[in-house]
Each structure stands twice: as C-alpha cells, then as structure tokens.
Amino acid sequence: MSKSEIGLIGLGTMGAMLSLNIAEKGFAISVFNRTTSRTKEFFDDAGDLAQRITPCDTLEDLVASIAEPRAIILMVPAGDAVDQQIAALRPLLGKDDLIIDAGNANFRNTETRAAQAEADGVPFLGIGVSGGEEGARHGPSIMGGGRKEAWDQVGHILTAIAADYDGTACATWMGQGGSGHFVKAVHNGIEYADMQMIAEVYGIMRDGQGATAATCAQAFETWNKGPLQSYLVEISGKVSAATDEESGNAVLDIILDRAGQKGTGRWTVIEAQHLGAPIPVIEAAVAARNLSAIKSERERGEATFGAAPVVLADDALSSDDLEQALIAGKIMCYAQGFHLLNAAGTEFNWDLPMPEIARVWREGCIIRSTMLNDMADALTAAPQDNLMFAPFFSKMIEDSMPALRKVVATAITHGLQVPALSAGLAYYDAMRTGRSTANMIQAQRDFFGAHSFERTDKEGAHHGPWGS
Ligand code: 6PG
C-alpha cells in the first residue's frame, strides 16, 4: 500500500474539515483520533474522499502509514493537550519528521515548543489557521511560524489547501518560532474589535433608533456593498435577518447578551502591554466582552441607576454616518494591529513580512475584507509605517472621521455604549496631537519620585524646583 503524504491528529470539527480539504486537494492523508470511534465515523462519512484517507487506530499505525520524512499536523485543543500529544508522538518519529501545531496556541507556548525542538534537533512548525469550519474545509488563511526549511517541506500542501485570492494562496511563512501564532493572535484581536464595532453600531440602531433586526440586516447588507465589504459585515447582515423557527422572532433578539471567548483576543492585549504598543480599540473590545459576561451585575446596575435615556431624534444619525464611523474605526483598529505586529517583529527579531500579512488575510480568514487589499498595497509601499499615514488611508480618515466624531458624541450623550469606536476616535486625536499633556505626567513623576524629565529647550535629564 502506498504511504500517505501527511498525517493529522485530532478529528474535532477543525481537524476533520482540514483533513477533508487536504484529501480533496489530492493529497493522501492518514488520520488519528484519541477515540477510535470518531476516526471510524469520520472515515465512513468521507464519501469519495475516503480513497485518499487512511484511518489509523494507533499512533504507531499513523506513523507507519506516512512517507518519510513525515509531516503530522496536530489539531488538538491548545494548551497541555498539545504538549501531551507531542510527548506521545515524538519518540515514534525520526529526526527529520515534522510536527505541525495548527491549533490556536499561545505564541509563547509555541516559542517554548520550537526551542525544545531546536534543542532536540527535530523540526517543528506552529501555524495559525483562520476561517472557522468553512474555512478549514474549503480554504483557510494560514500563518506559519518555525524554521523556513520545515515550512518548505509542507508549503506545497499548505498553499494548496489555503484560500485563494485572485490566484494568490493565503498561506505564508511569517518567520521563526512562534511568529505564525503571534500573527494569528493579532488577527483574533482585530476580529474582536471588528465584531465589537459592528455590535456598537447595531446597538445605536437597535436602542437609539428603535430599528428591528430586519432593518439592521438591510443596513449591513448595504454597507457590505461599499468600502466596508467584509465577511463580518456580511454575516452580521445574515444573522440579523434570520428568524427563530420556534418563536417566530428574529434569532438575534432571543440570543443572550453574554459573549464567550477562548482567550486569543486577551493574549493580544497582554502582549501589546508587554511591548508598550498602543492598541486601545482592541483593548476596548476585549473589555467589552468581559463586561458582557457580568450580566447579573449589569442588571443590578440598571435597577440601581436606571437605564440610559437612549432614544435619538430621527435625524440625529444617518445610515451614512454609521457606515462612515465604522470605516474610520476600522482603519484605526488595523493601524494599531499592524503597529503591534511591527513592534513584535522588532522585539522578537522576526522580520515579519508586513504586506504579506495583509495579503493572507484578504481571503479565508474571519477578518477578510476588501480593505485588506488596500492595506497590502499601503504596506508594500511603506512596511513599517503606521497605516494612518498611507495616502489612501489618510484620505479615507479625513473623509470618515467627522462621522466617527458625530456618532461617538451622539451615542455618549444618549448613554449608548461605544467603547471601541470611542477608543478609535481617541487614538486619532492622540495621533494628531504633536504636543500632548504628558508634560504634566512627567512633572508629577518628578515631584513624587524624582524620576527627572526632559526639557523642550535643552538636552539632558532635569528636576523641577519642587524642594525636598
Ligand atoms: C478564526 C477564529 C477562531 C476563533 C474563534 C473563537 O480565525 O477562525 O479566530 O480561531 O477560535 O473565532 O474565538 P473566541 O472564542 O475567542 O471568540
């Protein structure tokens, strides 16, 4: 029997879909799952693709069925399960056999695993895979990290299964160690922010304008035809339009307002803090999810303080205002995300391919959008520059920022929450303020801690005349 070109461990939703995708693209694949019944069920459901799939009941069988040098993808839950799987698998493998962690790993764990693999002289890749179930099945966006030789060993498979944007595969090697998983974390931070800003605008329509879910659906559908064209705006229209069969109500209206999170957005914020990179829109989005989780306290707050007087005058905000505000907020968010990637690239010596990051996000992943193509162009011209200063986006900011200011001001005046959009506006105002108020901070620091300050009129470290 001829051997498989690749193996995969972990037939949960993502692993199963990725395996079918690999088989569909013409590669023979061996699969293994901890529970054998799942492997059998997966194989039985694989239809025509089963001819390229070898189901294995043991790790030994899996290893024996793959051609050398082997490549085995792990699609198991991030965290300890990955280390346990590596520990069980590595002794069965040869020195040139490659393990690929394709889960949503914290990049710091990937760094540790990559360092261990280096020490052991064996290859290891950590790849970020985005696109959910549908993406995994038909073409995800893939962000690879690890040794270039290891990427090259499987690059032909990863690019074949990835999403395609105008003939370009959305799969790229980002750099060494945990860089692929870092880029994926930033993707997810941006995902949180995109989703939150959409939710804020939805809140203005629902609570401020009394719009039904169906009306919100129309707005999203319209915006999805303009500069905001994106997967997240598209699905926001779809979820707003859906009806609950049981109650006959809009599905959106019966979904509890408590959002879950697996942690990748939080990691982005934590890493940004470590790096001193300002990403306030993403921070606000993560905080908003945390706030959503404490529903009973919010209900207590409403009973104590009363709900905000939210009703807006009919002509207070137009659909165009909301669309433009989302455009401005989105640019601020991505400017921050790419700034964070730049900061991380410098700190960890990754030499991240900035335009390539925008390119692999154009298709397949959750944050895919038309605007990412323009970002790829801007980053090609000036890879390290803040996106705000790319002429295309400077112009867009000039055009859309008045609407963001109007939307935020109106929302805040009426007690509507717009934390991520506000953070975008505040970032813009900070970024156009050559002379900030940090002179006051420096004076205070020097006063209570003799931390010294720089002067505007001469070099050196100085102290104020505060006395002892
Ligand atoms: C993707 C997504 C995915 C993520 C989910 C849920 O790129 O396909 O980012 O990897 O796991 O979106 O994330 P949260 O549970 O943190 O919202």
XYZ file of C-alpha atoms and ligand atoms in Angstrom:
485
model
C 0.000 0.000 0.000
C 1.384 3.441 -0.863
C 2.073 5.749 2.017
C 0.321 8.993 2.888
C 1.951 12.358 2.213
C 0.837 13.822 5.521
C -0.860 12.876 8.800
C -3.317 14.621 11.097
C -4.133 14.021 14.739
C -7.381 15.301 16.237
C -10.632 14.872 14.331
C -12.689 17.536 16.068
C -14.513 19.944 13.762
C -11.434 21.838 12.574
C -9.241 18.716 12.232
C -11.927 16.828 10.336
C -12.556 19.711 7.951
C -8.853 20.280 7.353
C -8.359 16.564 6.629
C -11.157 16.568 4.052
C -9.702 19.713 2.493
C -6.261 18.071 2.241
C -7.733 14.921 0.697
C -9.842 16.966 -1.718
C -6.752 18.800 -2.956
C -5.324 15.433 -3.965
C -3.029 14.566 -1.059
C -3.130 11.183 0.628
C -3.610 11.694 4.359
C -3.533 9.456 7.428
C -5.698 10.444 10.361
C -5.840 9.514 14.026
C -8.140 10.474 16.867
C -7.858 9.578 20.540
C -11.281 7.955 20.426
C -11.224 5.321 17.693
C -14.989 5.513 17.126
C -14.575 9.118 15.954
C -11.927 8.077 13.424
C -14.269 5.410 12.057
C -17.218 7.800 11.922
C -15.093 10.417 10.128
C -13.851 7.871 7.595
C -17.352 6.470 6.979
C -18.663 9.987 6.293
C -15.809 10.984 3.972
C -17.560 9.817 0.778
C -15.365 9.834 -2.329
C -12.523 11.429 -0.395
C -12.163 8.252 1.708
C -9.993 6.763 -1.050
C -7.229 9.231 -0.123
C -7.710 8.859 3.648
C -6.067 6.219 5.822
C -7.789 5.907 9.206
C -5.435 4.767 11.966
C -6.325 3.288 15.352
C -2.950 3.815 16.993
C -0.198 6.410 16.823
C 2.168 3.641 15.712
C -0.111 2.830 12.752
C -0.337 6.510 11.896
C 3.432 6.939 11.868
C 3.967 3.738 9.863
C 1.463 4.855 7.219
C 3.156 8.178 6.360
C 6.016 8.573 3.881
C 9.350 9.856 5.249
C 10.292 12.496 6.127
C 6.915 12.600 7.813
C 4.773 15.631 8.466
C 1.997 15.386 11.052
C -0.497 18.118 11.851
C -1.829 18.399 15.403
C -5.364 19.765 15.634
C -5.926 19.239 19.337
C -7.104 21.809 21.927
C -4.481 24.470 22.640
C -2.530 24.094 25.874
C -1.494 20.913 27.727
C -3.092 18.614 25.151
C -0.531 19.787 22.586
C 2.413 19.011 24.884
C 0.941 15.620 25.770
C 0.452 14.804 22.110
C 3.991 15.859 21.222
C 5.355 13.792 24.122
C 3.459 10.710 22.911
C 4.336 11.189 19.248
C 7.948 12.351 19.220
C 9.505 9.049 20.403
C 7.849 7.288 17.450
C 9.284 9.707 14.889
C 12.591 10.052 13.084
C 14.902 13.079 13.367
C 13.590 14.645 10.168
C 9.906 14.145 10.903
C 7.955 17.350 11.294
C 5.260 18.100 13.864
C 2.927 20.986 12.983
C 0.750 22.524 15.684
C -2.186 24.025 13.808
C -4.303 24.895 16.848
C -4.875 28.327 18.374
C -1.733 28.153 20.525
C -0.446 30.984 22.643
C 2.666 32.058 20.752
C 4.723 31.865 23.968
C 3.956 28.137 24.179
C 4.905 27.805 20.515
C 8.197 29.580 21.255
C 8.892 27.076 24.055
C 7.983 24.098 21.873
C 10.075 25.427 18.993
C 13.064 25.926 21.327
C 12.666 22.371 22.634
C 12.514 21.053 19.069
C 15.683 23.038 18.231
C 17.427 21.543 21.256
C 16.352 18.066 20.192
C 17.360 18.749 16.575
C 13.880 17.950 15.243
C 11.620 20.130 13.068
C 8.525 21.890 14.401
C 6.070 24.394 12.977
C 3.370 26.444 14.697
C 0.747 27.584 12.232
C -2.238 29.847 12.795
C -5.283 28.695 10.840
C -8.220 31.029 10.440
C -11.596 30.710 8.822
C -13.631 28.551 11.153
C -15.206 25.308 9.994
C -15.997 26.517 6.482
C -12.505 27.912 6.008
C -10.833 24.733 7.206
C -12.947 22.712 4.775
C -12.635 24.883 1.671
C -9.682 27.210 2.173
C -8.425 28.818 5.369
C -5.894 31.585 5.805
C -2.630 30.111 7.098
C 0.065 31.929 9.087
C 3.159 29.790 9.502
C 5.986 30.055 12.013
C 9.132 27.991 12.551
C 12.187 27.083 10.523
C 11.915 28.013 6.860
C 13.111 24.528 5.805
C 10.258 22.993 7.775
C 7.761 25.317 6.073
C 9.228 24.426 2.696
C 8.726 20.727 3.419
C 4.945 21.174 3.612
C 4.475 24.562 1.918
C 3.068 22.957 -1.242
C 0.323 21.249 0.776
C -0.464 24.294 2.919
C -0.704 26.624 -0.065
C -2.844 24.082 -1.962
C -5.405 23.857 0.839
C -5.423 27.594 1.659
C -7.921 30.149 0.436
C -7.192 31.726 -2.899
C -7.251 35.474 -3.511
C -7.049 36.257 -7.202
C -4.660 33.389 -7.848
C -2.554 34.000 -4.716
C -2.696 31.430 -1.916
C -3.497 32.862 1.519
C -0.716 30.912 3.242
C 2.612 32.435 4.214
C 5.627 31.711 6.319
C 5.833 34.596 8.784
C 9.153 33.869 10.441
C 10.797 31.842 13.175
C 9.392 30.244 16.324
C 6.009 31.486 17.452
C 5.627 34.219 14.831
C 2.795 32.435 12.990
C 0.769 32.051 16.160
C 1.540 35.654 17.129
C 0.171 36.897 13.799
C -2.897 34.690 14.354
C -3.403 36.209 17.824
C -3.308 39.724 16.360
C -5.769 38.543 13.701
C -8.062 37.488 16.526
C -7.582 40.754 18.426
C -8.649 42.592 15.281
C -11.500 40.090 14.890
C -12.738 41.019 18.385
C -12.523 44.738 17.537
C -14.243 44.458 14.151
C -17.039 42.462 15.797
C -17.350 44.886 18.710
C -17.549 47.979 16.493
C -20.243 46.305 14.405
C -22.081 45.427 17.626
C -21.817 49.049 18.795
C -23.347 50.358 15.591
C -26.023 47.659 15.861
C -26.694 48.952 19.404
C -27.167 52.502 18.127
C -29.652 51.271 15.535
C -31.491 48.922 17.920
C -31.583 51.008 21.099
C -31.131 54.535 19.788
C -33.192 54.337 16.621
C -35.613 51.556 17.532
C -34.599 49.570 14.459
C -35.795 45.993 14.117
C -33.300 43.233 13.418
C -34.596 43.148 9.846
C -33.839 46.861 9.425
C -30.350 46.324 10.830
C -29.930 43.473 8.342
C -30.677 45.862 5.480
C -28.092 48.354 6.733
C -25.391 45.676 6.951
C -26.305 44.366 3.517
C -25.992 47.861 2.049
C -22.684 48.574 3.788
C -21.342 45.256 2.595
C -21.507 46.605 -0.946
C -19.217 49.570 -0.140
C -15.801 50.105 1.484
C -16.871 48.008 4.496
C -17.272 44.893 2.339
C -16.135 42.092 4.614
C -17.078 38.680 5.910
C -18.007 40.060 9.340
C -20.331 42.767 7.966
C -21.830 40.181 5.610
C -22.593 37.675 8.379
C -23.887 40.482 10.619
C -26.496 41.075 7.920
C -27.274 37.372 7.745
C -27.618 36.850 11.494
C -29.808 39.968 11.732
C -32.113 38.653 9.018
C -32.570 35.157 10.464
C -35.846 34.074 12.092
C -36.138 31.686 15.029
C -38.396 28.837 13.920
C -39.575 28.104 17.445
C -40.728 31.580 18.442
C -41.065 33.291 15.080
C -38.903 36.145 16.421
C -35.639 37.397 14.997
C -32.933 34.980 16.193
C -30.803 37.930 17.230
C -33.485 39.060 19.682
C -33.533 35.774 21.559
C -29.747 35.391 21.901
C -28.498 36.157 25.401
C -26.191 39.188 25.526
C -23.250 37.391 27.123
C -20.278 36.787 24.798
C -17.823 33.937 25.198
C -14.120 33.983 24.455
C -11.368 31.417 24.297
C -8.635 33.908 25.100
C -6.808 34.832 21.927
C -8.074 38.435 21.995
C -6.928 38.713 25.589
C -3.467 37.391 24.643
C -3.191 40.123 22.014
C -3.860 42.781 24.638
C -1.448 41.201 27.115
C 1.322 41.063 24.508
C 0.622 44.642 23.419
C 1.067 45.725 27.023
C 4.348 43.806 27.264
C 5.534 45.566 24.120
C 4.194 49.001 25.060
C 2.253 49.059 21.785
C -0.970 51.102 21.937
C -3.967 49.068 20.697
C -6.848 50.795 22.523
C -9.571 49.714 20.081
C -8.705 46.048 20.605
C -8.362 46.580 24.361
C -11.827 48.133 24.447
C -13.239 45.196 22.508
C -11.775 42.647 24.917
C -13.000 44.686 27.897
C -16.468 44.842 26.326
C -16.572 41.045 26.134
C -15.575 40.875 29.783
C -18.323 43.364 30.639
C -20.843 41.358 28.659
C -20.044 38.357 30.832
C -21.115 40.056 34.081
C -24.763 40.259 33.090
C -26.258 39.985 36.569
C -24.163 42.915 37.768
C -25.224 44.933 34.739
C -28.833 44.149 35.551
C -28.249 45.258 39.120
C -26.697 48.462 37.765
C -29.729 49.104 35.598
C -32.040 48.594 38.592
C -29.894 50.925 40.714
C -29.084 53.732 38.291
C -31.796 53.375 35.686
C -31.252 52.635 32.014
C -29.732 55.389 29.890
C -32.118 57.740 28.063
C -31.162 56.376 24.698
C -33.797 57.455 22.187
C -32.266 59.529 19.402
C -34.027 62.169 17.342
C -34.991 60.828 13.925
C -32.385 62.911 12.142
C -29.621 62.549 14.759
C -27.608 59.945 12.870
C -27.999 58.719 9.322
C -27.105 55.315 7.980
C -24.290 57.031 6.121
C -22.938 58.450 9.418
C -22.875 54.961 10.920
C -21.188 53.487 7.868
C -18.535 56.207 7.825
C -17.954 55.823 11.574
C -17.349 52.117 11.101
C -14.893 52.864 8.304
C -12.926 55.295 10.480
C -12.972 52.921 13.462
C -11.815 50.046 11.290
C -8.834 51.978 9.948
C -7.816 52.969 13.494
C -8.094 49.355 14.627
C -5.959 47.974 11.792
C -3.399 50.758 12.163
C -2.998 49.619 15.773
C -2.898 45.924 14.890
C -0.159 46.406 12.309
C 1.735 48.691 14.684
C 1.660 45.878 17.245
C 2.958 43.411 14.647
C 5.791 45.780 13.823
C 6.676 46.158 17.488
C 6.653 42.379 17.974
C 8.745 41.825 14.852
C 11.407 44.156 16.217
C 11.293 42.729 19.745
C 11.462 39.069 18.692
C 13.699 39.538 15.620
C 11.119 38.052 13.280
C 11.379 40.283 10.233
C 7.629 39.908 9.734
C 6.523 40.306 6.088
C 4.007 43.110 6.759
C 2.350 43.317 3.306
C 2.168 39.515 3.210
C 0.235 39.513 6.482
C -2.384 41.800 4.947
C -2.372 39.580 1.848
C -3.045 36.296 3.662
C -5.910 37.996 5.487
C -7.652 39.009 2.267
C -9.412 35.658 1.893
C -10.244 32.627 4.016
C -9.972 34.193 7.447
C -12.629 35.739 9.666
C -11.429 39.334 9.154
C -11.234 39.087 5.363
C -12.322 42.289 3.669
C -11.807 44.427 0.614
C -9.940 46.994 2.674
C -7.175 44.478 3.403
C -6.186 44.613 -0.237
C -5.657 48.368 0.075
C -3.725 47.750 3.279
C -1.493 45.259 1.494
C -0.743 47.949 -1.110
C -0.040 50.549 1.571
C 2.254 48.181 3.479
C 4.088 47.262 0.280
C 4.942 50.929 -0.193
C 5.866 51.522 3.478
C 6.015 48.285 5.502
C 6.934 49.848 8.856
C 4.760 52.926 8.602
C 1.548 53.477 10.553
C -1.300 52.794 8.114
C -2.812 56.179 9.023
C -0.060 57.847 7.036
C -0.531 55.867 3.831
C -2.026 58.422 1.422
C -5.001 56.167 0.582
C -5.931 55.816 4.257
C -5.094 59.407 5.238
C -7.677 60.498 2.717
C -10.205 57.938 3.939
C -9.629 59.064 7.535
C -10.161 62.701 6.586
C -13.421 61.782 4.891
C -14.805 59.484 7.590
C -13.506 60.928 10.871
C -16.176 63.671 11.186
C -18.800 60.917 11.134
C -16.977 58.915 13.783
C -16.837 62.002 15.996
C -20.523 62.709 15.424
C -21.551 59.102 16.092
C -19.441 58.805 19.255
C -20.576 62.189 20.582
C -24.237 61.451 19.894
C -24.035 57.956 21.351
C -22.280 59.089 24.503
C -24.680 61.967 25.053
C -27.539 59.482 24.990
C -25.898 56.837 27.133
C -25.301 54.398 24.311
C -22.111 52.414 24.703
C -19.494 52.773 22.023
C -16.235 51.865 23.798
C -14.325 50.571 20.768
C -15.469 53.367 18.455
C -14.611 55.914 21.182
C -11.184 54.341 21.554
C -10.686 54.723 17.809
C -11.604 58.387 17.979
C -9.359 58.981 20.998
C -6.487 57.250 19.204
C -6.962 59.526 16.204
C -6.999 62.605 18.415
C -3.889 61.411 20.251
C -2.118 60.685 16.984
C -2.728 64.186 15.672
C -1.617 65.929 18.841
C 2.010 66.942 18.489
C 2.026 68.444 21.963
C 0.292 66.118 24.421
C -0.295 66.603 28.143
C 2.409 64.157 29.182
C 4.490 67.103 30.405
C 2.098 67.106 33.383
C 2.711 63.386 33.948
C 6.456 63.951 33.832
C 6.214 66.815 36.310
C 4.148 64.654 38.688
C 6.596 61.752 38.367
C 9.494 64.007 39.090
C 7.679 65.608 42.020
C 6.881 62.392 43.865
C 9.682 60.173 42.671
C 12.497 62.391 41.382
C 12.209 60.475 38.065
C 13.543 63.515 36.145
C 12.196 64.970 32.907
C 13.487 66.159 29.563
C 13.162 69.866 28.734
C 11.902 71.329 25.488
C 14.711 73.887 25.387
C 17.845 71.920 26.268
C 19.262 68.378 26.404
C 19.674 66.196 29.468
C 17.742 64.966 32.500
C 16.301 67.655 34.727
C 14.453 68.092 38.005
C 11.848 70.675 38.957
C 12.114 73.284 41.698
C 9.859 71.259 43.985
C 12.025 71.457 47.076
C 12.537 68.415 49.304
C -10.610 32.090 13.253
C -11.182 32.400 14.609
C -11.111 31.219 15.514
C -11.557 31.519 16.939
C -12.994 31.768 17.073
C -13.474 31.908 18.503
O -9.731 32.836 12.858
O -11.060 31.159 12.606
O -10.448 33.437 15.167
O -9.780 30.782 15.526
O -11.257 30.433 17.703
O -13.339 32.907 16.362
O -12.731 32.797 19.232
P -13.249 33.321 20.645
O -13.866 32.152 21.345
O -12.058 33.825 21.378
O -14.255 34.382 20.341
